[in-house]
Amino acid sequence: MSSPKSLGTVIVQTLYIKLTDIDGDYAQLRYCWGQPGGYESQDLDLGIIQDLIQQARRDYYMPLPDLVGMGQRLFFWLDGDGRWLSRGIQGCRGSGLMLAIQTGQKLAHLPWEVLHDGQTFLVQRVNPVVVPMRWVDHPGEVGDTEARPLRVLFMATAPQGVTPALDFEQEEGTILRDTADYPITLRVEESGCVAELGKLWGRYREPFDVFHLTGHASINQTEPYFITETETGEPLQAKAAEIAEALQFRFPPLVFLSGCRTGEAGNQGAISSLAEALIGYGAKAVLGWGRPVTDTGATVAAAYLYGRLAAGFQVAEALASTYQQLLKDKIADWHLLRLYSQGECPGALVEPLGDEPWCTPEPAYSQFLDPRTQLIRVATAQEFVGRRRVLQRCLRMLRSAGNLGVLMYGLGGVGKSSVAARLLERLVGYDRIVVYRGLDEDKLVRLFSEQCTSEAGLEILQGKLPLMQRLTKFFQAGLNQLQQRFVLVLDDFEANLEMRGDGVAVLKPEVVDVLQALLKGMVNSKLPHRVMITSRHDFSLGDVMVNRRLHREPLAGLQGADLAKKYTRLAAFSRESQVEAAIQEKAKQVADGNPRLLEWLNQILENEQVDGEVILQQMQGKAAEFRESILAEELLKQQPSGVRQILGIGLVYELPVPYPAMEAVCQGIGNFDNGVQRAKSLGLLEVSEFQGEESYRVSRILAPLLEIPEEREDLAKTAAQTLYDLWLDKNQSVTIFHLQEAHQLALQSQDESLADEIYRKWIEYYQSLPNYGRLDFTNPLNSMYLDFI
């Protein structure tokens, strides 16, 4: 017997087990300790477990399989009359035992993770801990470990049109929360694109210990794939070869494919699982899921596993501990978590830090404090939802050599500051400066001085040159080190704007020179310093060249799956809430997808001491208070009548619609294009993107302040027919929400034939879903599919 691997006093032995089909009736069993070499063998009668093989393909994947019964039969068959496996476990000289199992096609489906010795699942044993591992016969390498934080790269995929929507933001937030007491560094790749992953993978000099990929995955007739994104957010089926290409030459010790069926072999074992296929391209160890898995199970498993690994546990120990935690938490999917490895399973990925001091980086959201209350005024990692495409576009612009930064604008409360905080988290390596509301020269110089430890830099900042020359010189010659880079957030920047007599937002005179000095200084330095501005209104920076180098990003209220995720995070709107459904629905209508207003209303609804009528009155009061806080009424009064007409008529649409749809219902309004552009720049008209083009929507928060046309039926008919022509008749890639919008408008217009035609399109759409018939409608993110059933 070869020597077991050890880490201090912790010893893990490996028992290699190989099962090869001899013919249709027998399998040859070979087993040995340590590195595969000299082995013992025996033949096993497949007839004894033939029904178990069929049962594994069928019942194992049912919601409530008999895991104990299956596990016992499999163990007893493997153990045989000679009890070699029982004796091996009893004679294990270490505190951990890896069962490295290699099988032929026929046996690939068997659920080795549920092996049960008649007393307990093997993964529940304590001494030794026994962990089944799916072994691929390639030589493995065991690297040296260091005493440092665990490094994890997290990438979620959420392509447009792929259902059901996954709550990947909660997965990231839960991992951060549950590992807060462990030394762990979590980096996030926001694009969900394999090509972008390859670029990011090459940017980091220090290698990652774990690559975590979360999203949807499946298997077709020839090979498995992960559903990733193109650079524009469209679905892309990434095969093992493409994922391996992004990680080539620098595979991390562990890859976690946190997607359904990533650990499942296809075509009754003839097609390797995605996890095993990735091993074939050079990955060292890969975790995957044997079948579809719940969001909860996947998130709990990842968070607990990374905490164990960060504490210095070996991969086998961390996985065994994760199985035990999942069983303790009554996670039904625990047995679907599968580990594949080439050669010897990796040991510890990092050394325990012991008493060595360490600290996690300060989260970006902690810099967004209300100066009066000192409370955080943006969403934390656990609270943040949505904004996938916004984050992707803004990150591309912030990383682009030709851009200076981004200006995010929109109605108050839509989450502009929260997006800015999220972007700060993604911009690794920058020194952060957040300027809240008012901007002036003294404040700007003071904030740079607080970040400066260079005598030369402090001397430059306190010098006599004009501000723009000082900042240019500071960026060029006064940094703490050559690699130092700044990212400034000018937050709630509308405090530096004023409304001109014609209703256009412009910079206050005293702010013009300061802002231009900052931005021109950044440009003149020829270094990649960046700026983010959040404002309720778009505005011109004055200087044409600088103006063109700032990407404009309008933000609208939450819609669709993002809004459904937001509801799940608010106690009064969750499925477990005791609030009456009618009151919940009224609150949703009042908030109209505005995150801040939803949070305000959530506080009201959680008050169990008031009755429903009082609650409704309080909700209306909050909505009025909110409109007043964003000065919407005063802003609307300053606009031409044409702008107010466009907004009033635009309320006919619930969803964002393309420009021609707005134009169709606003026929006869003069200067329509100018009116749309003005309402857009002031944040009165919400702007989002669908299929690469801008879409427009009027927030219901403004409805009490607008005049709504009386001829609603004719307006609805024009709107319904226009949406049918734009979205459905041309067979564009629409979502359930677009179908629902067109159908409801057709019903409002009393056009039964058009309503029936749209309903038929809806049924076709539903039946075309790749997971039709298997959707879990108890999940609030999927409940929208029942709207027409």
PDB file of N, CA and C in Angstrom, residues 153-201:
ATOM      1  N   LEU A 153     -12.826  33.174  -9.047  1.00  0.00           N
ATOM      2  CA  LEU A 153     -13.388  33.970 -10.136  1.00  0.00           C
ATOM      3  C   LEU A 153     -14.802  33.480 -10.390  1.00  0.00           C
ATOM      4  N   PHE A 154     -15.773  34.381 -10.278  1.00  0.00           N
ATOM      5  CA  PHE A 154     -17.200  34.051 -10.392  1.00  0.00           C
ATOM      6  C   PHE A 154     -17.727  34.623 -11.703  1.00  0.00           C
ATOM      7  N   MET A 155     -18.346  33.782 -12.524  1.00  0.00           N
ATOM      8  CA  MET A 155     -18.967  34.260 -13.762  1.00  0.00           C
ATOM      9  C   MET A 155     -20.365  33.678 -13.879  1.00  0.00           C
ATOM     10  N   ALA A 156     -21.361  34.554 -13.989  1.00  0.00           N
ATOM     11  CA  ALA A 156     -22.746  34.132 -14.194  1.00  0.00           C
ATOM     12  C   ALA A 156     -23.136  34.398 -15.639  1.00  0.00           C
ATOM     13  N   THR A 157     -23.962  33.519 -16.189  1.00  0.00           N
ATOM     14  CA  THR A 157     -24.466  33.722 -17.550  1.00  0.00           C
ATOM     15  C   THR A 157     -25.974  33.921 -17.480  1.00  0.00           C
ATOM     16  N   ALA A 158     -26.461  34.945 -18.164  1.00  0.00           N
ATOM     17  CA  ALA A 158     -27.901  35.247 -18.188  1.00  0.00           C
ATOM     18  C   ALA A 158     -28.263  35.790 -19.561  1.00  0.00           C
ATOM     19  N   PRO A 159     -28.247  34.950 -20.601  1.00  0.00           N
ATOM     20  CA  PRO A 159     -28.547  35.434 -21.957  1.00  0.00           C
ATOM     21  C   PRO A 159     -29.985  35.902 -22.082  1.00  0.00           C
ATOM     22  N   GLN A 160     -30.203  36.797 -23.032  1.00  0.00           N
ATOM     23  CA  GLN A 160     -31.553  37.288 -23.287  1.00  0.00           C
ATOM     24  C   GLN A 160     -32.425  36.153 -23.807  1.00  0.00           C
ATOM     25  N   GLY A 161     -33.654  36.076 -23.273  1.00  0.00           N
ATOM     26  CA  GLY A 161     -34.619  35.119 -23.782  1.00  0.00           C
ATOM     27  C   GLY A 161     -34.499  33.713 -23.238  1.00  0.00           C
ATOM     28  N   VAL A 162     -33.488  33.421 -22.413  1.00  0.00           N
ATOM     29  CA  VAL A 162     -33.336  32.074 -21.851  1.00  0.00           C
ATOM     30  C   VAL A 162     -34.096  32.008 -20.531  1.00  0.00           C
ATOM     31  N   THR A 163     -34.974  31.037 -20.418  1.00  0.00           N
ATOM     32  CA  THR A 163     -35.816  30.905 -19.223  1.00  0.00           C
ATOM     33  C   THR A 163     -35.603  29.541 -18.591  1.00  0.00           C
ATOM     34  N   PRO A 164     -35.904  29.386 -17.301  1.00  0.00           N
ATOM     35  CA  PRO A 164     -36.319  30.423 -16.372  1.00  0.00           C
ATOM     36  C   PRO A 164     -35.147  31.304 -15.961  1.00  0.00           C
ATOM     37  N   ALA A 165     -35.466  32.507 -15.448  1.00  0.00           N
ATOM     38  CA  ALA A 165     -34.426  33.428 -15.000  1.00  0.00           C
ATOM     39  C   ALA A 165     -33.801  32.910 -13.712  1.00  0.00           C
ATOM     40  N   LEU A 166     -32.476  32.965 -13.627  1.00  0.00           N
ATOM     41  CA  LEU A 166     -31.759  32.524 -12.430  1.00  0.00           C
ATOM     42  C   LEU A 166     -31.384  33.726 -11.571  1.00  0.00           C
ATOM     43  N   ASP A 167     -31.440  33.536 -10.271  1.00  0.00           N
ATOM     44  CA  ASP A 167     -31.111  34.625  -9.349  1.00  0.00           C
ATOM     45  C   ASP A 167     -29.619  34.564  -9.020  1.00  0.00           C
ATOM     46  N   PHE A 168     -28.782  34.823 -10.034  1.00  0.00           N
ATOM     47  CA  PHE A 168     -27.339  34.721  -9.837  1.00  0.00           C
ATOM     48  C   PHE A 168     -26.807  35.806  -8.915  1.00  0.00           C
ATOM     49  N   GLU A 169     -27.506  36.955  -8.856  1.00  0.00           N
ATOM     50  CA  GLU A 169     -27.062  38.007  -7.938  1.00  0.00           C
ATOM     51  C   GLU A 169     -27.137  37.530  -6.494  1.00  0.00           C
ATOM     52  N   GLN A 170     -28.202  36.779  -6.179  1.00  0.00           N
ATOM     53  CA  GLN A 170     -28.340  36.258  -4.818  1.00  0.00           C
ATOM     54  C   GLN A 170     -27.263  35.214  -4.544  1.00  0.00           C
ATOM     55  N   GLU A 171     -26.906  34.429  -5.540  1.00  0.00           N
ATOM     56  CA  GLU A 171     -25.846  33.439  -5.365  1.00  0.00           C
ATOM     57  C   GLU A 171     -24.530  34.129  -5.015  1.00  0.00           C
ATOM     58  N   GLU A 172     -24.189  35.155  -5.761  1.00  0.00           N
ATOM     59  CA  GLU A 172     -22.961  35.903  -5.464  1.00  0.00           C
ATOM     60  C   GLU A 172     -23.030  36.529  -4.071  1.00  0.00           C
ATOM     61  N   GLY A 173     -24.177  37.172  -3.760  1.00  0.00           N
ATOM     62  CA  GLY A 173     -24.319  37.822  -2.460  1.00  0.00           C
ATOM     63  C   GLY A 173     -24.249  36.840  -1.314  1.00  0.00           C
ATOM     64  N   THR A 174     -24.861  35.652  -1.480  1.00  0.00           N
ATOM     65  CA  THR A 174     -24.835  34.641  -0.421  1.00  0.00           C
ATOM     66  C   THR A 174     -23.428  34.115  -0.199  1.00  0.00           C
ATOM     67  N   ILE A 175     -22.693  33.889  -1.276  1.00  0.00           N
ATOM     68  CA  ILE A 175     -21.310  33.435  -1.131  1.00  0.00           C
ATOM     69  C   ILE A 175     -20.491  34.474  -0.370  1.00  0.00           C
ATOM     70  N   LEU A 176     -20.657  35.742  -0.715  1.00  0.00           N
ATOM     71  CA  LEU A 176     -19.930  36.804  -0.018  1.00  0.00           C
ATOM     72  C   LEU A 176     -20.322  36.857   1.458  1.00  0.00           C
ATOM     73  N   ARG A 177     -21.622  36.734   1.729  1.00  0.00           N
ATOM     74  CA  ARG A 177     -22.090  36.807   3.124  1.00  0.00           C
ATOM     75  C   ARG A 177     -21.603  35.617   3.944  1.00  0.00           C
ATOM     76  N   ASP A 178     -21.732  34.404   3.390  1.00  0.00           N
ATOM     77  CA  ASP A 178     -21.415  33.205   4.153  1.00  0.00           C
ATOM     78  C   ASP A 178     -19.918  32.960   4.294  1.00  0.00           C
ATOM     79  N   THR A 179     -19.120  33.630   3.474  1.00  0.00           N
ATOM     80  CA  THR A 179     -17.662  33.477   3.585  1.00  0.00           C
ATOM     81  C   THR A 179     -17.005  34.723   4.164  1.00  0.00           C
ATOM     82  N   ALA A 180     -17.825  35.623   4.739  1.00  0.00           N
ATOM     83  CA  ALA A 180     -17.288  36.904   5.229  1.00  0.00           C
ATOM     84  C   ALA A 180     -16.220  36.718   6.293  1.00  0.00           C
ATOM     85  N   ASP A 181     -16.285  35.618   7.063  1.00  0.00           N
ATOM     86  CA  ASP A 181     -15.314  35.396   8.132  1.00  0.00           C
ATOM     87  C   ASP A 181     -14.111  34.595   7.672  1.00  0.00           C
ATOM     88  N   TYR A 182     -14.041  34.289   6.385  1.00  0.00           N
ATOM     89  CA  TYR A 182     -12.921  33.518   5.850  1.00  0.00           C
ATOM     90  C   TYR A 182     -12.100  34.389   4.900  1.00  0.00           C
ATOM     91  N   PRO A 183     -10.804  34.099   4.806  1.00  0.00           N
ATOM     92  CA  PRO A 183      -9.979  34.860   3.854  1.00  0.00           C
ATOM     93  C   PRO A 183     -10.262  34.417   2.425  1.00  0.00           C
ATOM     94  N   ILE A 184     -11.073  35.184   1.731  1.00  0.00           N
ATOM     95  CA  ILE A 184     -11.449  34.836   0.362  1.00  0.00           C
ATOM     96  C   ILE A 184     -11.540  36.101  -0.472  1.00  0.00           C
ATOM     97  N   THR A 185     -11.032  36.047  -1.685  1.00  0.00           N
ATOM     98  CA  THR A 185     -11.134  37.148  -2.639  1.00  0.00           C
ATOM     99  C   THR A 185     -11.999  36.683  -3.801  1.00  0.00           C
ATOM    100  N   LEU A 186     -13.152  37.317  -3.960  1.00  0.00           N
ATOM    101  CA  LEU A 186     -14.082  36.947  -5.030  1.00  0.00           C
ATOM    102  C   LEU A 186     -14.038  38.011  -6.117  1.00  0.00           C
ATOM    103  N   ARG A 187     -13.605  37.631  -7.302  1.00  0.00           N
ATOM    104  CA  ARG A 187     -13.638  38.510  -8.461  1.00  0.00           C
ATOM    105  C   ARG A 187     -14.796  38.079  -9.363  1.00  0.00           C
ATOM    106  N   VAL A 188     -15.443  39.035 -10.010  1.00  0.00           N
ATOM    107  CA  VAL A 188     -16.625  38.739 -10.820  1.00  0.00           C
ATOM    108  C   VAL A 188     -16.376  39.132 -12.268  1.00  0.00           C
ATOM    109  N   GLU A 189     -16.656  38.200 -13.178  1.00  0.00           N
ATOM    110  CA  GLU A 189     -16.638  38.481 -14.613  1.00  0.00           C
ATOM    111  C   GLU A 189     -18.089  38.723 -15.008  1.00  0.00           C
ATOM    112  N   GLU A 190     -18.406  39.951 -15.409  1.00  0.00           N
ATOM    113  CA  GLU A 190     -19.797  40.380 -15.552  1.00  0.00           C
ATOM    114  C   GLU A 190     -20.416  40.051 -16.904  1.00  0.00           C
ATOM    115  N   SER A 191     -19.609  39.764 -17.929  1.00  0.00           N
ATOM    116  CA  SER A 191     -20.159  39.662 -19.280  1.00  0.00           C
ATOM    117  C   SER A 191     -20.905  38.354 -19.525  1.00  0.00           C
ATOM    118  N   GLY A 192     -20.552  37.270 -18.846  1.00  0.00           N
ATOM    119  CA  GLY A 192     -21.140  35.979 -19.136  1.00  0.00           C
ATOM    120  C   GLY A 192     -20.701  35.413 -20.466  1.00  0.00           C
ATOM    121  N   CYS A 193     -19.658  35.998 -21.037  1.00  0.00           N
ATOM    122  CA  CYS A 193     -19.182  35.658 -22.393  1.00  0.00           C
ATOM    123  C   CYS A 193     -17.843  34.940 -22.290  1.00  0.00           C
ATOM    124  N   VAL A 194     -17.715  33.796 -22.967  1.00  0.00           N
ATOM    125  CA  VAL A 194     -16.490  33.014 -22.892  1.00  0.00           C
ATOM    126  C   VAL A 194     -15.303  33.783 -23.480  1.00  0.00           C
ATOM    127  N   ALA A 195     -15.535  34.512 -24.567  1.00  0.00           N
ATOM    128  CA  ALA A 195     -14.449  35.293 -25.168  1.00  0.00           C
ATOM    129  C   ALA A 195     -13.939  36.350 -24.194  1.00  0.00           C
ATOM    130  N   GLU A 196     -14.868  37.033 -23.493  1.00  0.00           N
ATOM    131  CA  GLU A 196     -14.469  38.037 -22.510  1.00  0.00           C
ATOM    132  C   GLU A 196     -13.789  37.381 -21.310  1.00  0.00           C
ATOM    133  N   LEU A 197     -14.227  36.170 -20.968  1.00  0.00           N
ATOM    134  CA  LEU A 197     -13.573  35.430 -19.889  1.00  0.00           C
ATOM    135  C   LEU A 197     -12.103  35.202 -20.206  1.00  0.00           C
ATOM    136  N   GLY A 198     -11.817  34.827 -21.450  1.00  0.00           N
ATOM    137  CA  GLY A 198     -10.428  34.603 -21.839  1.00  0.00           C
ATOM    138  C   GLY A 198      -9.584  35.853 -21.683  1.00  0.00           C
ATOM    139  N   LYS A 199     -10.162  37.019 -22.019  1.00  0.00           N
ATOM    140  CA  LYS A 199      -9.420  38.280 -21.861  1.00  0.00           C
ATOM    141  C   LYS A 199      -9.157  38.571 -20.396  1.00  0.00           C
ATOM    142  N   LEU A 200     -10.191  38.399 -19.560  1.00  0.00           N
ATOM    143  CA  LEU A 200     -10.024  38.674 -18.138  1.00  0.00           C
ATOM    144  C   LEU A 200      -9.029  37.705 -17.513  1.00  0.00           C
ATOM    145  N   TRP A 201      -9.108  36.431 -17.905  1.00  0.00           N
ATOM    146  CA  TRP A 201      -8.224  35.403 -17.345  1.00  0.00           C
ATOM    147  C   TRP A 201      -6.764  35.776 -17.568  1.00  0.00           C
TER     148      TRP A 201
END
